[in-house]
Amino acid sequence: MTNETAFLETPIGTAKIVGDENGIQSVTFLDEKIPTSIEIAPCLQECVSQLTDYFEGKRTEFELTLHPKGTYFQGKVWKSLLQIPFGKTTSYLEQSTLLGDPKAIRAVASANGKNPILIIIPCHRVIGSDGSFTGFSAGIWRKKWLLAHENPVKQETLF
């Protein structure tokens, strides 16, 4: 079975989507601008559609078959990321505690950094215990953008 690839222009750069009939294997971001794919393999069409809805503010949850490649531990960490609700954040310490070992914070952070399916497996929702925007494989500026997109501050008028 061959992997299919599609590109999607987004507000944070070109998303490169890879997958096959077994599911989505990766969503990564490129710094180079590549136009949205015109021909999209059937196994990737729903992912492109749902990501488009997400960026247009019409979707808060994804309903896709995911097939990330990683170790058993990484898979456990990535699965726990799926429990973080849209518009919310958690810390690496909270995530490692939830996984049963608060001392595994570095291993959990490392597994988050190797998450191959950005946005859909929402590792961008994990921040430092002090509220800092620590590590994001696609760049901190993208993490800030995604968190602001998911939790826009509504500015109230002062007068």
Short mmCIF file of N, CA and C in Angstrom, two decimals:
data_model
loop_
_atom_site.label_atom_id
_atom_site.label_comp_id
_atom_site.label_asym_id
_atom_site.label_seq_id
_atom_site.Cartn_x
_atom_site.Cartn_y
_atom_site.Cartn_z
N MET A 1 0.85 -1.18 0.00
CA MET A 1 0.00 0.00 0.00
C MET A 1 0.90 1.25 0.00
N THR A 2 0.65 2.13 -0.93
CA THR A 2 1.49 3.32 -1.01
C THR A 2 0.86 4.48 -0.26
N ASN A 3 1.73 5.29 0.32
CA ASN A 3 1.27 6.49 1.01
C ASN A 3 0.88 7.54 -0.01
N GLU A 4 -0.17 8.26 0.30
CA GLU A 4 -0.61 9.38 -0.52
C GLU A 4 -0.22 10.66 0.21
N THR A 5 -0.03 11.74 -0.53
CA THR A 5 0.33 13.03 0.07
C THR A 5 -0.57 14.11 -0.52
N ALA A 6 -0.99 15.03 0.33
CA ALA A 6 -1.74 16.20 -0.11
C ALA A 6 -1.18 17.42 0.61
N PHE A 7 -1.32 18.57 -0.01
CA PHE A 7 -0.88 19.83 0.59
C PHE A 7 -2.08 20.74 0.76
N LEU A 8 -2.09 21.49 1.87
CA LEU A 8 -3.19 22.40 2.17
C LEU A 8 -2.61 23.72 2.65
N GLU A 9 -2.95 24.80 1.95
CA GLU A 9 -2.51 26.13 2.40
C GLU A 9 -3.34 26.50 3.62
N THR A 10 -2.66 26.95 4.68
CA THR A 10 -3.34 27.33 5.92
C THR A 10 -2.77 28.68 6.38
N PRO A 11 -3.41 29.29 7.36
CA PRO A 11 -2.88 30.56 7.90
C PRO A 11 -1.50 30.42 8.56
N ILE A 12 -1.08 29.19 8.87
CA ILE A 12 0.22 29.00 9.53
C ILE A 12 1.21 28.26 8.63
N GLY A 13 0.97 28.30 7.34
CA GLY A 13 1.89 27.65 6.40
C GLY A 13 1.23 26.48 5.71
N THR A 14 1.99 25.82 4.87
CA THR A 14 1.48 24.69 4.11
C THR A 14 1.47 23.43 4.97
N ALA A 15 0.30 22.82 5.09
CA ALA A 15 0.20 21.53 5.79
C ALA A 15 0.48 20.42 4.79
N LYS A 16 1.34 19.51 5.17
CA LYS A 16 1.63 18.33 4.36
C LYS A 16 0.94 17.15 5.06
N ILE A 17 0.00 16.52 4.37
CA ILE A 17 -0.81 15.44 4.94
C ILE A 17 -0.42 14.15 4.24
N VAL A 18 -0.08 13.14 5.03
CA VAL A 18 0.32 11.85 4.48
C VAL A 18 -0.53 10.76 5.11
N GLY A 19 -0.98 9.82 4.29
CA GLY A 19 -1.77 8.70 4.81
C GLY A 19 -2.08 7.69 3.72
N ASP A 20 -2.83 6.68 4.12
CA ASP A 20 -3.29 5.66 3.18
C ASP A 20 -4.63 5.14 3.67
N GLU A 21 -5.07 4.01 3.14
CA GLU A 21 -6.38 3.47 3.51
C GLU A 21 -6.48 3.13 4.99
N ASN A 22 -5.32 2.94 5.67
CA ASN A 22 -5.34 2.63 7.11
C ASN A 22 -5.50 3.86 7.98
N GLY A 23 -5.35 5.05 7.40
CA GLY A 23 -5.54 6.27 8.19
C GLY A 23 -4.47 7.32 7.91
N ILE A 24 -4.60 8.42 8.63
CA ILE A 24 -3.67 9.54 8.50
C ILE A 24 -2.41 9.20 9.28
N GLN A 25 -1.26 9.32 8.63
CA GLN A 25 0.02 9.02 9.27
C GLN A 25 0.73 10.27 9.76
N SER A 26 0.56 11.37 9.04
CA SER A 26 1.22 12.59 9.51
C SER A 26 0.55 13.84 8.95
N VAL A 27 0.61 14.89 9.77
CA VAL A 27 0.25 16.25 9.36
C VAL A 27 1.38 17.11 9.89
N THR A 28 2.17 17.67 8.97
CA THR A 28 3.29 18.51 9.35
C THR A 28 3.17 19.85 8.62
N PHE A 29 3.97 20.82 9.03
CA PHE A 29 3.91 22.14 8.41
C PHE A 29 5.24 22.48 7.76
N LEU A 30 5.14 23.03 6.57
CA LEU A 30 6.32 23.41 5.79
C LEU A 30 6.47 24.92 5.82
N ASP A 31 7.69 25.39 5.77
CA ASP A 31 7.92 26.83 5.70
C ASP A 31 7.79 27.32 4.25
N GLU A 32 7.97 26.39 3.30
CA GLU A 32 7.81 26.79 1.91
C GLU A 32 6.32 26.78 1.55
N LYS A 33 5.96 27.68 0.64
CA LYS A 33 4.56 27.79 0.24
C LYS A 33 4.29 26.85 -0.93
N ILE A 34 3.39 25.91 -0.72
CA ILE A 34 2.98 24.98 -1.78
C ILE A 34 1.48 25.13 -1.90
N PRO A 35 0.97 25.32 -3.11
CA PRO A 35 -0.48 25.51 -3.26
C PRO A 35 -1.25 24.25 -2.82
N THR A 36 -2.48 24.46 -2.39
CA THR A 36 -3.35 23.34 -2.01
C THR A 36 -3.45 22.38 -3.19
N SER A 37 -3.34 21.09 -2.89
CA SER A 37 -3.41 20.07 -3.93
C SER A 37 -4.75 20.14 -4.66
N ILE A 38 -4.70 20.01 -5.96
CA ILE A 38 -5.92 20.00 -6.76
C ILE A 38 -6.50 18.59 -6.75
N GLU A 39 -5.66 17.61 -7.01
CA GLU A 39 -6.08 16.21 -6.96
C GLU A 39 -5.72 15.67 -5.58
N ILE A 40 -6.73 15.25 -4.83
CA ILE A 40 -6.50 14.72 -3.48
C ILE A 40 -6.99 13.29 -3.44
N ALA A 41 -6.09 12.40 -3.03
CA ALA A 41 -6.44 10.97 -2.94
C ALA A 41 -7.66 10.80 -2.02
N PRO A 42 -8.56 9.87 -2.38
CA PRO A 42 -9.77 9.67 -1.56
C PRO A 42 -9.47 9.45 -0.07
N CYS A 43 -8.36 8.77 0.26
CA CYS A 43 -8.04 8.49 1.66
C CYS A 43 -7.64 9.75 2.44
N LEU A 44 -7.38 10.86 1.73
CA LEU A 44 -6.97 12.10 2.40
C LEU A 44 -8.02 13.20 2.32
N GLN A 45 -9.06 13.00 1.50
CA GLN A 45 -10.04 14.06 1.28
C GLN A 45 -10.74 14.52 2.55
N GLU A 46 -11.13 13.58 3.40
CA GLU A 46 -11.84 13.96 4.64
C GLU A 46 -10.92 14.74 5.57
N CYS A 47 -9.65 14.37 5.62
CA CYS A 47 -8.69 15.09 6.47
C CYS A 47 -8.52 16.52 5.97
N VAL A 48 -8.36 16.70 4.66
CA VAL A 48 -8.22 18.04 4.09
C VAL A 48 -9.47 18.86 4.40
N SER A 49 -10.64 18.25 4.25
CA SER A 49 -11.91 18.94 4.50
C SER A 49 -12.03 19.35 5.98
N GLN A 50 -11.70 18.44 6.90
CA GLN A 50 -11.83 18.74 8.33
C GLN A 50 -10.80 19.78 8.77
N LEU A 51 -9.57 19.73 8.24
CA LEU A 51 -8.58 20.75 8.57
C LEU A 51 -9.01 22.12 8.04
N THR A 52 -9.57 22.14 6.84
CA THR A 52 -10.09 23.40 6.28
C THR A 52 -11.15 23.98 7.19
N ASP A 53 -12.09 23.13 7.63
CA ASP A 53 -13.14 23.58 8.57
C ASP A 53 -12.53 24.10 9.87
N TYR A 54 -11.51 23.42 10.38
CA TYR A 54 -10.84 23.84 11.61
C TYR A 54 -10.28 25.26 11.45
N PHE A 55 -9.54 25.47 10.37
CA PHE A 55 -8.92 26.79 10.16
C PHE A 55 -9.95 27.87 9.89
N GLU A 56 -11.12 27.50 9.37
CA GLU A 56 -12.19 28.48 9.14
C GLU A 56 -13.04 28.69 10.39
N GLY A 57 -12.69 28.02 11.50
CA GLY A 57 -13.41 28.19 12.75
C GLY A 57 -14.73 27.43 12.80
N LYS A 58 -14.90 26.44 11.92
CA LYS A 58 -16.16 25.68 11.85
C LYS A 58 -16.06 24.31 12.50
N ARG A 59 -14.88 23.93 13.02
CA ARG A 59 -14.71 22.59 13.58
C ARG A 59 -13.85 22.66 14.83
N THR A 60 -14.30 21.94 15.88
CA THR A 60 -13.53 21.88 17.12
C THR A 60 -13.06 20.46 17.44
N GLU A 61 -13.57 19.47 16.72
CA GLU A 61 -13.16 18.08 16.92
C GLU A 61 -12.95 17.42 15.57
N PHE A 62 -12.06 16.45 15.54
CA PHE A 62 -11.78 15.73 14.30
C PHE A 62 -12.33 14.32 14.40
N GLU A 63 -12.86 13.83 13.30
CA GLU A 63 -13.38 12.47 13.23
C GLU A 63 -12.68 11.79 12.06
N LEU A 64 -11.47 11.32 12.33
CA LEU A 64 -10.64 10.72 11.31
C LEU A 64 -10.00 9.45 11.85
N THR A 65 -9.66 8.54 10.96
CA THR A 65 -8.89 7.37 11.35
C THR A 65 -7.43 7.76 11.32
N LEU A 66 -6.77 7.62 12.47
CA LEU A 66 -5.38 8.00 12.60
C LEU A 66 -4.50 6.76 12.64
N HIS A 67 -3.34 6.86 12.02
CA HIS A 67 -2.41 5.73 11.97
C HIS A 67 -0.97 6.24 12.13
N PRO A 68 -0.69 6.90 13.30
CA PRO A 68 0.67 7.41 13.50
C PRO A 68 1.65 6.27 13.74
N LYS A 69 2.87 6.47 13.32
CA LYS A 69 3.90 5.46 13.54
C LYS A 69 4.78 5.91 14.70
N GLY A 70 4.91 5.05 15.71
CA GLY A 70 5.74 5.38 16.86
C GLY A 70 5.84 4.19 17.80
N THR A 71 6.52 4.39 18.91
CA THR A 71 6.68 3.32 19.90
C THR A 71 5.37 3.17 20.69
N TYR A 72 5.29 2.11 21.48
CA TYR A 72 4.13 1.89 22.34
C TYR A 72 3.94 3.08 23.27
N PHE A 73 5.04 3.54 23.91
CA PHE A 73 4.95 4.67 24.84
C PHE A 73 4.48 5.93 24.12
N GLN A 74 5.06 6.22 22.97
CA GLN A 74 4.63 7.39 22.21
C GLN A 74 3.14 7.32 21.89
N GLY A 75 2.69 6.14 21.48
CA GLY A 75 1.26 5.95 21.18
C GLY A 75 0.37 6.25 22.38
N LYS A 76 0.83 5.83 23.56
CA LYS A 76 0.09 6.10 24.80
C LYS A 76 0.01 7.60 25.06
N VAL A 77 1.13 8.28 24.87
CA VAL A 77 1.18 9.73 25.09
C VAL A 77 0.28 10.44 24.07
N TRP A 78 0.38 10.04 22.80
CA TRP A 78 -0.42 10.69 21.76
C TRP A 78 -1.92 10.46 22.00
N LYS A 79 -2.26 9.27 22.45
CA LYS A 79 -3.67 8.98 22.75
C LYS A 79 -4.17 9.88 23.88
N SER A 80 -3.32 10.14 24.87
CA SER A 80 -3.72 11.01 25.99
C SER A 80 -3.94 12.45 25.51
N LEU A 81 -3.22 12.86 24.48
CA LEU A 81 -3.39 14.22 23.94
C LEU A 81 -4.80 14.42 23.37
N LEU A 82 -5.37 13.34 22.86
CA LEU A 82 -6.71 13.42 22.26
C LEU A 82 -7.78 13.74 23.29
N GLN A 83 -7.44 13.62 24.59
CA GLN A 83 -8.40 13.90 25.66
C GLN A 83 -8.44 15.38 26.04
N ILE A 84 -7.51 16.18 25.53
CA ILE A 84 -7.48 17.61 25.88
C ILE A 84 -8.52 18.33 25.02
N PRO A 85 -9.54 18.91 25.65
CA PRO A 85 -10.61 19.55 24.87
C PRO A 85 -10.15 20.79 24.10
N PHE A 86 -10.83 21.06 23.03
CA PHE A 86 -10.61 22.27 22.23
C PHE A 86 -10.70 23.49 23.15
N GLY A 87 -9.76 24.42 22.98
CA GLY A 87 -9.79 25.65 23.76
C GLY A 87 -9.20 25.52 25.16
N LYS A 88 -8.70 24.33 25.51
CA LYS A 88 -8.12 24.11 26.84
C LYS A 88 -6.64 23.75 26.68
N THR A 89 -5.89 23.90 27.76
CA THR A 89 -4.49 23.47 27.75
C THR A 89 -4.23 22.62 28.99
N THR A 90 -3.14 21.90 28.95
CA THR A 90 -2.66 21.14 30.09
C THR A 90 -1.15 21.31 30.13
N SER A 91 -0.52 20.88 31.21
CA SER A 91 0.94 20.99 31.29
C SER A 91 1.56 19.61 31.08
N TYR A 92 2.85 19.61 30.79
CA TYR A 92 3.56 18.33 30.64
C TYR A 92 3.50 17.54 31.94
N LEU A 93 3.57 18.23 33.08
CA LEU A 93 3.49 17.56 34.37
C LEU A 93 2.11 16.93 34.56
N GLU A 94 1.05 17.68 34.24
CA GLU A 94 -0.30 17.12 34.35
C GLU A 94 -0.47 15.91 33.43
N GLN A 95 0.09 16.02 32.23
CA GLN A 95 -0.04 14.91 31.29
C GLN A 95 0.71 13.68 31.79
N SER A 96 1.93 13.85 32.29
CA SER A 96 2.69 12.69 32.78
C SER A 96 2.04 12.10 34.03
N THR A 97 1.45 12.94 34.88
CA THR A 97 0.73 12.46 36.06
C THR A 97 -0.49 11.64 35.63
N LEU A 98 -1.22 12.15 34.64
CA LEU A 98 -2.39 11.44 34.11
C LEU A 98 -1.99 10.08 33.55
N LEU A 99 -0.80 10.01 32.96
CA LEU A 99 -0.30 8.74 32.40
C LEU A 99 0.26 7.82 33.47
N GLY A 100 0.26 8.29 34.74
CA GLY A 100 0.64 7.41 35.85
C GLY A 100 2.06 7.57 36.37
N ASP A 101 2.83 8.51 35.83
CA ASP A 101 4.20 8.68 36.32
C ASP A 101 4.64 10.14 36.20
N PRO A 102 4.44 10.93 37.27
CA PRO A 102 4.84 12.34 37.22
C PRO A 102 6.33 12.54 36.91
N LYS A 103 7.16 11.53 37.22
CA LYS A 103 8.60 11.65 36.96
C LYS A 103 8.93 11.46 35.47
N ALA A 104 7.97 11.00 34.69
CA ALA A 104 8.20 10.75 33.26
C ALA A 104 8.02 12.01 32.41
N ILE A 105 8.06 13.16 33.06
CA ILE A 105 7.77 14.42 32.38
C ILE A 105 8.64 14.64 31.13
N ARG A 106 9.95 14.31 31.22
CA ARG A 106 10.83 14.51 30.05
C ARG A 106 10.48 13.54 28.93
N ALA A 107 10.19 12.30 29.28
CA ALA A 107 9.82 11.30 28.26
C ALA A 107 8.51 11.69 27.59
N VAL A 108 7.57 12.21 28.38
CA VAL A 108 6.27 12.64 27.85
C VAL A 108 6.48 13.84 26.92
N ALA A 109 7.31 14.80 27.34
CA ALA A 109 7.59 15.97 26.51
C ALA A 109 8.27 15.54 25.21
N SER A 110 9.18 14.58 25.30
CA SER A 110 9.87 14.08 24.11
C SER A 110 8.88 13.41 23.15
N ALA A 111 7.96 12.60 23.70
CA ALA A 111 6.96 11.94 22.85
C ALA A 111 6.04 12.98 22.20
N ASN A 112 5.68 14.02 22.95
CA ASN A 112 4.87 15.10 22.37
C ASN A 112 5.61 15.71 21.18
N GLY A 113 6.91 15.92 21.34
CA GLY A 113 7.71 16.52 20.29
C GLY A 113 7.82 15.66 19.04
N LYS A 114 7.56 14.37 19.20
CA LYS A 114 7.63 13.46 18.05
C LYS A 114 6.24 13.15 17.48
N ASN A 115 5.21 13.82 17.99
CA ASN A 115 3.85 13.63 17.47
C ASN A 115 3.85 13.92 15.97
N PRO A 116 3.49 12.92 15.14
CA PRO A 116 3.53 13.13 13.70
C PRO A 116 2.26 13.77 13.12
N ILE A 117 1.20 13.85 13.92
CA ILE A 117 -0.09 14.32 13.38
C ILE A 117 -0.50 15.60 14.11
N LEU A 118 0.14 16.71 13.70
CA LEU A 118 -0.11 17.99 14.37
C LEU A 118 -1.56 18.43 14.20
N ILE A 119 -2.03 19.22 15.14
CA ILE A 119 -3.38 19.77 15.24
C ILE A 119 -4.40 18.70 15.59
N ILE A 120 -4.48 17.63 14.79
CA ILE A 120 -5.48 16.58 15.02
C ILE A 120 -5.17 15.85 16.33
N ILE A 121 -3.90 15.50 16.55
CA ILE A 121 -3.44 15.05 17.87
C ILE A 121 -2.83 16.31 18.49
N PRO A 122 -3.59 16.98 19.38
CA PRO A 122 -3.30 18.37 19.75
C PRO A 122 -2.18 18.59 20.76
N CYS A 123 -0.95 18.26 20.38
CA CYS A 123 0.18 18.50 21.28
C CYS A 123 0.41 20.00 21.52
N HIS A 124 -0.15 20.84 20.64
CA HIS A 124 0.00 22.29 20.84
C HIS A 124 -0.73 22.77 22.09
N ARG A 125 -1.63 21.93 22.63
CA ARG A 125 -2.39 22.30 23.83
C ARG A 125 -1.63 21.99 25.12
N VAL A 126 -0.39 21.50 25.01
CA VAL A 126 0.42 21.22 26.20
C VAL A 126 1.44 22.34 26.36
N ILE A 127 1.42 22.95 27.55
CA ILE A 127 2.30 24.08 27.83
C ILE A 127 3.11 23.79 29.09
N GLY A 128 4.06 24.64 29.39
CA GLY A 128 4.86 24.48 30.61
C GLY A 128 3.99 24.71 31.84
N SER A 129 4.40 24.14 32.97
CA SER A 129 3.66 24.31 34.23
C SER A 129 3.52 25.77 34.62
N ASP A 130 4.47 26.60 34.18
CA ASP A 130 4.43 28.03 34.49
C ASP A 130 3.64 28.83 33.45
N GLY A 131 2.98 28.11 32.53
CA GLY A 131 2.18 28.78 31.51
C GLY A 131 2.97 29.17 30.27
N SER A 132 4.26 28.82 30.23
CA SER A 132 5.08 29.19 29.08
C SER A 132 4.78 28.30 27.88
N PHE A 133 4.97 28.87 26.70
CA PHE A 133 4.78 28.12 25.45
C PHE A 133 6.07 27.40 25.13
N THR A 134 6.26 26.25 25.74
CA THR A 134 7.48 25.49 25.50
C THR A 134 7.29 24.63 24.26
N GLY A 135 8.38 24.23 23.67
CA GLY A 135 8.48 23.37 22.51
C GLY A 135 7.26 23.08 21.66
N PHE A 136 7.44 23.16 20.38
CA PHE A 136 6.45 22.72 19.40
C PHE A 136 7.24 22.48 18.12
N SER A 137 7.17 21.25 17.61
CA SER A 137 8.03 20.88 16.48
C SER A 137 7.84 21.78 15.26
N ALA A 138 6.69 22.40 15.12
CA ALA A 138 6.43 23.26 13.96
C ALA A 138 6.76 24.73 14.24
N GLY A 139 7.26 25.02 15.45
CA GLY A 139 7.63 26.39 15.80
C GLY A 139 6.68 27.00 16.81
N ILE A 140 7.26 27.70 17.77
CA ILE A 140 6.47 28.32 18.85
C ILE A 140 5.44 29.29 18.29
N TRP A 141 5.77 30.03 17.23
CA TRP A 141 4.82 31.00 16.68
C TRP A 141 3.55 30.29 16.18
N ARG A 142 3.70 29.08 15.65
CA ARG A 142 2.52 28.33 15.21
C ARG A 142 1.70 27.86 16.42
N LYS A 143 2.38 27.45 17.49
CA LYS A 143 1.70 27.03 18.71
C LYS A 143 0.87 28.19 19.26
N LYS A 144 1.47 29.38 19.33
CA LYS A 144 0.75 30.56 19.82
C LYS A 144 -0.47 30.86 18.95
N TRP A 145 -0.29 30.76 17.63
CA TRP A 145 -1.39 31.02 16.71
C TRP A 145 -2.53 30.03 16.95
N LEU A 146 -2.20 28.74 17.06
CA LEU A 146 -3.22 27.70 17.25
C LEU A 146 -3.98 27.90 18.56
N LEU A 147 -3.25 28.21 19.64
CA LEU A 147 -3.93 28.41 20.92
C LEU A 147 -4.82 29.65 20.88
N ALA A 148 -4.37 30.72 20.21
CA ALA A 148 -5.21 31.92 20.08
C ALA A 148 -6.43 31.62 19.20
N HIS A 149 -6.24 30.81 18.16
CA HIS A 149 -7.34 30.43 17.27
C HIS A 149 -8.40 29.63 18.03
N GLU A 150 -7.94 28.76 18.94
CA GLU A 150 -8.87 27.91 19.68
C GLU A 150 -9.49 28.61 20.88
N ASN A 151 -8.87 29.67 21.33
CA ASN A 151 -9.38 30.35 22.52
C ASN A 151 -9.22 31.85 22.34
N PRO A 152 -9.94 32.42 21.36
CA PRO A 152 -9.76 33.85 21.12
C PRO A 152 -10.27 34.67 22.30
N VAL A 153 -9.48 35.66 22.69
CA VAL A 153 -9.89 36.55 23.77
C VAL A 153 -10.88 37.56 23.18
N LYS A 154 -12.05 37.60 23.76
CA LYS A 154 -13.05 38.55 23.28
C LYS A 154 -12.83 39.87 24.00
N GLN A 155 -12.42 40.87 23.27
CA GLN A 155 -12.15 42.18 23.87
C GLN A 155 -13.46 42.90 24.13
N GLU A 156 -13.69 43.20 25.38
CA GLU A 156 -14.90 43.94 25.75
C GLU A 156 -14.59 45.43 25.72
N THR A 157 -15.57 46.22 25.42
CA THR A 157 -15.36 47.67 25.41
C THR A 157 -15.24 48.16 26.85
N LEU A 158 -14.38 49.13 27.06
CA LEU A 158 -14.17 49.66 28.40
C LEU A 158 -15.21 50.72 28.78
N PHE A 159 -15.82 51.35 27.79
CA PHE A 159 -16.75 52.44 28.07
C PHE A 159 -18.14 52.15 27.50
#
